[in-house]
PDB file of C-alpha atoms and ligand atoms in Angstrom:
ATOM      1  CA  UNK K 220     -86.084  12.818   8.310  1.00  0.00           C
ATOM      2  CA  UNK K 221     -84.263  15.980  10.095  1.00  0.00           C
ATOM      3  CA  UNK K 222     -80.923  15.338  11.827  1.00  0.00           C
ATOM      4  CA  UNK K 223     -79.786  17.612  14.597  1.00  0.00           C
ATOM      5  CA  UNK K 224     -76.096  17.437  15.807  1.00  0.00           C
ATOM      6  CA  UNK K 225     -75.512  19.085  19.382  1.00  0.00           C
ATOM      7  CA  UNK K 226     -71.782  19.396  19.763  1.00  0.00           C
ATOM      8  CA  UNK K 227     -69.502  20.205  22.499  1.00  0.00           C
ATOM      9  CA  UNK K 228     -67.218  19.734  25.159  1.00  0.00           C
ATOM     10  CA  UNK K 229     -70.120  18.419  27.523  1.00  0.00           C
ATOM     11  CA  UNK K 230     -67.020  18.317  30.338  1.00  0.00           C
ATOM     12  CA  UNK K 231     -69.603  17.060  32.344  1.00  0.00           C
ATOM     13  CA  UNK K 232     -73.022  17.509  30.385  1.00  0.00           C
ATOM     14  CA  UNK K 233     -75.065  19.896  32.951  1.00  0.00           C
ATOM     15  CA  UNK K 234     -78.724  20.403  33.282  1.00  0.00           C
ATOM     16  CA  UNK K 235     -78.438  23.273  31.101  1.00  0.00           C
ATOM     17  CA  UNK K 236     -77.272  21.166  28.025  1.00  0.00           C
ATOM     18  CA  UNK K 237     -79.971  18.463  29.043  1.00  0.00           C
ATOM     19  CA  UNK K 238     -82.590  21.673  28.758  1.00  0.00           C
ATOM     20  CA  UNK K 239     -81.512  22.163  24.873  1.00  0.00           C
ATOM     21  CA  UNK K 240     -81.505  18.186  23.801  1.00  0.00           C
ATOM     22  CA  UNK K 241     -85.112  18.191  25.265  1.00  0.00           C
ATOM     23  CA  UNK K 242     -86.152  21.336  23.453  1.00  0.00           C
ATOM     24  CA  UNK K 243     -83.887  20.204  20.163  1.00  0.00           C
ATOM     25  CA  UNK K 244     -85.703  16.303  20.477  1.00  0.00           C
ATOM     26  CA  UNK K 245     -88.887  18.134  20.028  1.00  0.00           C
ATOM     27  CA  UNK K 246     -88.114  19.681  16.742  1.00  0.00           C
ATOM     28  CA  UNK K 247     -85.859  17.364  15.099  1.00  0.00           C
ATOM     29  CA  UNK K 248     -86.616  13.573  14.090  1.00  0.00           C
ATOM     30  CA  UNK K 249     -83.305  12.523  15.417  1.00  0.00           C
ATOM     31  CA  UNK K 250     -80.596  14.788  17.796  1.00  0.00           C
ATOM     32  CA  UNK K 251     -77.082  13.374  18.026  1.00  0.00           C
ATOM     33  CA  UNK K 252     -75.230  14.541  21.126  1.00  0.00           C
ATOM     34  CA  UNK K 253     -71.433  14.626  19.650  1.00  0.00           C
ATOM     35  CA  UNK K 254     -68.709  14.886  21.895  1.00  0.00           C
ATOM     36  CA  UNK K 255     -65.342  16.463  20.506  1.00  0.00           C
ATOM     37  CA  UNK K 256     -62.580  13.652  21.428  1.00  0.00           C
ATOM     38  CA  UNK K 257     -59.847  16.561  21.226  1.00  0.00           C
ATOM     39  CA  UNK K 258     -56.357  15.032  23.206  1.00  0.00           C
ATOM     40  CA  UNK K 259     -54.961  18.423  22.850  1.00  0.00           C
ATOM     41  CA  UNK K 260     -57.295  19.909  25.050  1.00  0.00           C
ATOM     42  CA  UNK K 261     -57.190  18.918  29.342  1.00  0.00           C
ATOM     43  CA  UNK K 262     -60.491  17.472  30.228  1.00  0.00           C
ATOM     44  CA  UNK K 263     -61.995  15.913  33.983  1.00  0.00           C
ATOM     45  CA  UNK K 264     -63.600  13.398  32.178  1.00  0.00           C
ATOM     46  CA  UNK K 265     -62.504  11.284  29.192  1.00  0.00           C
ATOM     47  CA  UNK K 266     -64.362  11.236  26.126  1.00  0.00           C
ATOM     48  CA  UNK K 267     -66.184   7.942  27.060  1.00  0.00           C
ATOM     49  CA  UNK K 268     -66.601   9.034  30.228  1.00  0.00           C
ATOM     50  CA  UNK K 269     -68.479  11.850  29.021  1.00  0.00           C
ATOM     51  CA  UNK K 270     -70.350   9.994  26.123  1.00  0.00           C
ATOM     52  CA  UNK K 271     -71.488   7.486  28.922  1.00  0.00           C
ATOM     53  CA  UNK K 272     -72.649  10.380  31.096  1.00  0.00           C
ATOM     54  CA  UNK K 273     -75.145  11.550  28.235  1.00  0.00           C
ATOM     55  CA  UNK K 274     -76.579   8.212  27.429  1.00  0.00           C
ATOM     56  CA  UNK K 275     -77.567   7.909  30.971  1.00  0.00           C
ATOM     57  CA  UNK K 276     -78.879  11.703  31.005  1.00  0.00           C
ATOM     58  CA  UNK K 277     -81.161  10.566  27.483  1.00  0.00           C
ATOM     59  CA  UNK K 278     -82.702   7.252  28.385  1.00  0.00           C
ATOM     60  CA  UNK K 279     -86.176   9.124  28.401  1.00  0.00           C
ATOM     61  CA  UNK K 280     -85.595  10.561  24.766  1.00  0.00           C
ATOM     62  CA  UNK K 281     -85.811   7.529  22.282  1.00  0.00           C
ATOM     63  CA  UNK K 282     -84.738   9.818  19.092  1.00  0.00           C
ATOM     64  CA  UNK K 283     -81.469  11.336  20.904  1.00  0.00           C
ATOM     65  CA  UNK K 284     -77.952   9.523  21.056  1.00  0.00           C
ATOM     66  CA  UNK K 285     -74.808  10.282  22.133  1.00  0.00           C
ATOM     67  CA  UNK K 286     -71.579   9.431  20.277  1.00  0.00           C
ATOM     68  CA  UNK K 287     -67.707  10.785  19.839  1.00  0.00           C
ATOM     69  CA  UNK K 288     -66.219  12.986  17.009  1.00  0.00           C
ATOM     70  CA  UNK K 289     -62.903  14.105  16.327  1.00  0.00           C
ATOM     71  CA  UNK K 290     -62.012  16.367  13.210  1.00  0.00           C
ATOM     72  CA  UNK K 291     -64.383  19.079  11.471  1.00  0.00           C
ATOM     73  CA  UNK K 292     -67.780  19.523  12.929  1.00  0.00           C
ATOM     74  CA  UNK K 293     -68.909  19.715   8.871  1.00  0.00           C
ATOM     75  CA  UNK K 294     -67.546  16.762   8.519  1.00  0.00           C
ATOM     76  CA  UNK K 295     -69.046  15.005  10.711  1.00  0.00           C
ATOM     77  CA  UNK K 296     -72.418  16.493   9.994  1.00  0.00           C
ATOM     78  CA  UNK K 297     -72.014  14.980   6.178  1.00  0.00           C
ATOM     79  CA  UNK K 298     -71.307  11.202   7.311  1.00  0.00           C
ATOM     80  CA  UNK K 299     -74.082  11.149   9.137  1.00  0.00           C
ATOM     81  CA  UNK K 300     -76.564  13.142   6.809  1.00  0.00           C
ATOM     82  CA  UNK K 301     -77.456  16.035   9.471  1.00  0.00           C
ATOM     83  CA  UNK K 302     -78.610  18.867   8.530  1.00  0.00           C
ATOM     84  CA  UNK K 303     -78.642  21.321  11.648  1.00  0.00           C
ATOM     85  CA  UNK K 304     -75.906  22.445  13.994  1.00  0.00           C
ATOM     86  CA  UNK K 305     -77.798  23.181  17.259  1.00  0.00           C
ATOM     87  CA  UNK K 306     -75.657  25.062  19.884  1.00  0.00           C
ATOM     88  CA  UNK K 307     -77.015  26.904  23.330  1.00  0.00           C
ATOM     89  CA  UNK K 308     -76.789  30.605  23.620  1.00  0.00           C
ATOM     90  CA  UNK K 309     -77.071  31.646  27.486  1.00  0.00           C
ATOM     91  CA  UNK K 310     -75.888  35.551  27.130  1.00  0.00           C
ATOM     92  CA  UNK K 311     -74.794  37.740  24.609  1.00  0.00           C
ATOM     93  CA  UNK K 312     -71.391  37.408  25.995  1.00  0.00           C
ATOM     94  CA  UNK K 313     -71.622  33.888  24.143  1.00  0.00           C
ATOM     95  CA  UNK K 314     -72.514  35.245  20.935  1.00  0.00           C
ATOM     96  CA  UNK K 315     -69.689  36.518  19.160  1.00  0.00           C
ATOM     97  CA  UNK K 316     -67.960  33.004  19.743  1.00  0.00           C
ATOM     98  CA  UNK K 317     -70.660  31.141  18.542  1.00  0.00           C
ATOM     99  CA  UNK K 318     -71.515  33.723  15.353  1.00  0.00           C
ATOM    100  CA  UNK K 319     -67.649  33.452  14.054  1.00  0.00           C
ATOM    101  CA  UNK K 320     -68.079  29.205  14.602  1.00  0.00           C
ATOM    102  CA  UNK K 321     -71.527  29.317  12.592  1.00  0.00           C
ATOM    103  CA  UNK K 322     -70.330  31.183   9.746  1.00  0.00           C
ATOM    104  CA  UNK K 323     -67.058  29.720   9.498  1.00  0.00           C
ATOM    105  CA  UNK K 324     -68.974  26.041   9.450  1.00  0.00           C
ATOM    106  CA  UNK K 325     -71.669  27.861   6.826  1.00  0.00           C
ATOM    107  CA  UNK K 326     -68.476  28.502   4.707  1.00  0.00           C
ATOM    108  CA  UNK K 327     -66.943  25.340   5.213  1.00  0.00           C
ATOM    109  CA  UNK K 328     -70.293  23.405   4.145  1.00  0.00           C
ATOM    110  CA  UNK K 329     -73.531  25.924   3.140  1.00  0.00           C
ATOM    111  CA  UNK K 330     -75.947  23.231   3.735  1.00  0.00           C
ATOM    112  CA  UNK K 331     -75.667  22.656   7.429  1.00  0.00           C
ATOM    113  CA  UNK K 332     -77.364  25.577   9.130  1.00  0.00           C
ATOM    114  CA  UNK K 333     -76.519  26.354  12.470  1.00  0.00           C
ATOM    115  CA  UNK K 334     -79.466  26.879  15.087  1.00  0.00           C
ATOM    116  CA  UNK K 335     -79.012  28.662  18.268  1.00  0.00           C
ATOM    117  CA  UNK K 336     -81.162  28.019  21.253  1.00  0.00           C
ATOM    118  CA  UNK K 337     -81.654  29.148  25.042  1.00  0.00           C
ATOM    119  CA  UNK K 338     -81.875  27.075  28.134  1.00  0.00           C
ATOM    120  CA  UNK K 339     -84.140  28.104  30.218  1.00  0.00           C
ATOM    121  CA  UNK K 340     -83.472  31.579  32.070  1.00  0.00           C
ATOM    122  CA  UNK K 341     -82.993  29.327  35.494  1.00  0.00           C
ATOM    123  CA  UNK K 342     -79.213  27.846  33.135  1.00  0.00           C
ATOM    124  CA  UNK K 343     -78.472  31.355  31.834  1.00  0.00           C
ATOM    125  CA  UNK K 344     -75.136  31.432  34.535  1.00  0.00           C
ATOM    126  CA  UNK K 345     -74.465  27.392  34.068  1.00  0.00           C
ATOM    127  CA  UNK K 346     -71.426  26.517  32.485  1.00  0.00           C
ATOM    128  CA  UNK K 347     -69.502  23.149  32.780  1.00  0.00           C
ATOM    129  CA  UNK K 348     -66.344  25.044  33.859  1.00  0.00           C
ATOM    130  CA  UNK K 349     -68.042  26.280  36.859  1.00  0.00           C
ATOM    131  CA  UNK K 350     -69.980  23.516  37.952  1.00  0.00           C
ATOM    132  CA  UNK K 351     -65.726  21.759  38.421  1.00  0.00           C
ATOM    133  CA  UNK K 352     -64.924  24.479  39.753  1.00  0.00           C
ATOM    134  CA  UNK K 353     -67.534  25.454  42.526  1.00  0.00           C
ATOM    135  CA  UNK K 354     -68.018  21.280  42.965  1.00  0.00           C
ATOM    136  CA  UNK K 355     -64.363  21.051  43.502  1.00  0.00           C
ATOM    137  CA  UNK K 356     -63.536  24.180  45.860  1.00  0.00           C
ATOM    138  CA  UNK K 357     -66.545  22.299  48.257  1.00  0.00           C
ATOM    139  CA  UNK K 358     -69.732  24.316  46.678  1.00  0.00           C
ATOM    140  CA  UNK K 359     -72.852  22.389  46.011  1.00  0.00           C
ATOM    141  CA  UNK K 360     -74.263  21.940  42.218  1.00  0.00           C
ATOM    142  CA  UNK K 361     -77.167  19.692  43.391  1.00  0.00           C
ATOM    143  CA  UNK K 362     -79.697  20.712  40.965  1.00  0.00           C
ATOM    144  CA  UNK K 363     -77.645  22.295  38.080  1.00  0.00           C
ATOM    145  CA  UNK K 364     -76.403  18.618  37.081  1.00  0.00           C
ATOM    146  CA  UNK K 365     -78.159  15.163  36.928  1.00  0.00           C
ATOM    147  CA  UNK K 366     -77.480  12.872  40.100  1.00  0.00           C
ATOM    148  CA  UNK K 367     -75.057  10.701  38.814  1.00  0.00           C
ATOM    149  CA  UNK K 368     -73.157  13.349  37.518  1.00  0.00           C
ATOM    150  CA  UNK K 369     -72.690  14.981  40.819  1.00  0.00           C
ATOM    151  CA  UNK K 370     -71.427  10.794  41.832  1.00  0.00           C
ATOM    152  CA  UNK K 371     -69.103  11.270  38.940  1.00  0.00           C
ATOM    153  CA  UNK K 372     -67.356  14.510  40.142  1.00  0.00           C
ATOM    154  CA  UNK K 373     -67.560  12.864  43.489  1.00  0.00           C
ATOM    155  CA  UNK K 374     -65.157  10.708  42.753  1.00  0.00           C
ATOM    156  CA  UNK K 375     -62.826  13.097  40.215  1.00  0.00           C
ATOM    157  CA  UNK K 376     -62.751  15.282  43.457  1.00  0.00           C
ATOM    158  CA  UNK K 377     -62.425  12.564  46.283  1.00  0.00           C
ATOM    159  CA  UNK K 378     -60.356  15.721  48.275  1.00  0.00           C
ATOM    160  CA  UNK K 379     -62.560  18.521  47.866  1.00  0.00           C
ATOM    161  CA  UNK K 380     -62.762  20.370  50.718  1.00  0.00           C
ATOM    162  CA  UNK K 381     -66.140  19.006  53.567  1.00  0.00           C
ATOM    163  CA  UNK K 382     -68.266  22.397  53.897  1.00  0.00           C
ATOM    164  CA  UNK K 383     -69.857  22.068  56.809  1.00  0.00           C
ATOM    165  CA  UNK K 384     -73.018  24.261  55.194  1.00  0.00           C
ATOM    166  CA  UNK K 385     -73.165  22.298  51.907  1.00  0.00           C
ATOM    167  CA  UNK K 386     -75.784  19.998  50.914  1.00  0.00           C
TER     168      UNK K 386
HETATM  169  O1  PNS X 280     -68.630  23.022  24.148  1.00  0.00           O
HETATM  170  P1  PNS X 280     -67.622  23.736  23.294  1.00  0.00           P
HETATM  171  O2  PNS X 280     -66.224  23.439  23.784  1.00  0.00           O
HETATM  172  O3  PNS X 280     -67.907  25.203  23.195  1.00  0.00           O
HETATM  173  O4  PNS X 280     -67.757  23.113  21.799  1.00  0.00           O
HETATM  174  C1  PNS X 280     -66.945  23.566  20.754  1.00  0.00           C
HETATM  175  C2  PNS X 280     -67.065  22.658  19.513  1.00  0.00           C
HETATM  176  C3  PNS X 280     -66.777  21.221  19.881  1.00  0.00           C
HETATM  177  C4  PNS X 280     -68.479  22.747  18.983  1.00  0.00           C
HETATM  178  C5  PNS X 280     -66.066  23.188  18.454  1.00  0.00           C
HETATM  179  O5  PNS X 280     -64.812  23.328  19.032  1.00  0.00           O
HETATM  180  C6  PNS X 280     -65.965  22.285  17.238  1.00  0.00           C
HETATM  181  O6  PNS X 280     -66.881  22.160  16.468  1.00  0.00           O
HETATM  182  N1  PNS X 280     -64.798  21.612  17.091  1.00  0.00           N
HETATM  183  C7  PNS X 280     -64.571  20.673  16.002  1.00  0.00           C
HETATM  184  C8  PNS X 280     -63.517  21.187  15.025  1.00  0.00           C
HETATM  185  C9  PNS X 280     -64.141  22.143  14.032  1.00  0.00           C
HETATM  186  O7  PNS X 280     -65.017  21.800  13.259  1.00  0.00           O
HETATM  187  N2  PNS X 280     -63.661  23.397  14.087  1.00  0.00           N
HETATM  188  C10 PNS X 280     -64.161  24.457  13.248  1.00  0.00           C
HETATM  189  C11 PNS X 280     -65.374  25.119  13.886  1.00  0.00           C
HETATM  190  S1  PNS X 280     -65.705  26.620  13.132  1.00  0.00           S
END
């Protein structure tokens, strides 16, 4: 029995992560979605809200749940006997990030291995930060997030400017 943690902000989760936890559920017997619960760092949505957000965006995907973490990523990865760090690589521009994080976890605990994936080449330019920011400036996501997330920022942006050209 293989564990697979996915961590991240998921600030909200986009269609791009949803890509990876369907390609990750596939390999793995069980993929935990863990969302860091950081206070220090300014978020739309709370930590629930985001945990709650993912559950709905899973309900097809028996083996993959969602939960909270707060502390090292290793850590976390040992109380719950996981094996695999899986994190999304869209562009090279990502990689240097993501290579100092994956060694710095191998140090930290040599038996978690870090796997990176892609999202399909339609999610290479999707990031969380801009789906708030073109959502909240009046730009449609419709497609590049799951329905009720687009509800969700509906309501985080109840101001945003009414494009007359938008979806
Ligand atoms: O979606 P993000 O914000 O790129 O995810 C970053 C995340 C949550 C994976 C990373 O910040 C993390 O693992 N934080 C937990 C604290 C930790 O273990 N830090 C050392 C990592 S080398």
């Amino acid at each position: 029995m293989t564990t697979a943690i996915y961590p991240g902000s998921f600030d909200p989760i986009t269609n791009g992560h949803l890509d990876i936890i369907e390609r990750a559920s596939k390999l793995f017997d069980r993929v935990v979605v863990a969302v860091l619960s950081n206070p220090a760092k300014s978020s739309l949505f709370t930590p629930e809200e985001r945990v709650g957000l993912i559950e709905r965006s899973v309900v097809g995907l028996p083996h993959v749940t969602a939960d909270l973490f707060a502390g090292l990523l290793v850590d976390y990865c040992y109380r719950h006997d996981a094996s695999v760090i899986i994190r999304g690589i869209r562009a090279v521009s990502d990689f240097e990030y993501e290579f100092q994080m994956a060694l710095m976890n191998r140090r930290l605990r040599d038996e978690v291995e870090t796997l990176f994936m892609m999202p399909q080449e339609l999610y290479t330019y999707l990031s969380s930060r801009l789906v708030k920011e073109v959502f909240s400036l009046g730009g449609s996501v419709r497609g590049l997030v799951p329905d009720f997330v687009l509800e969700a920022l509906t309501q985080k942006y109840p101001s945003r400017p009414n494009l007359e050209w938008v979806d």
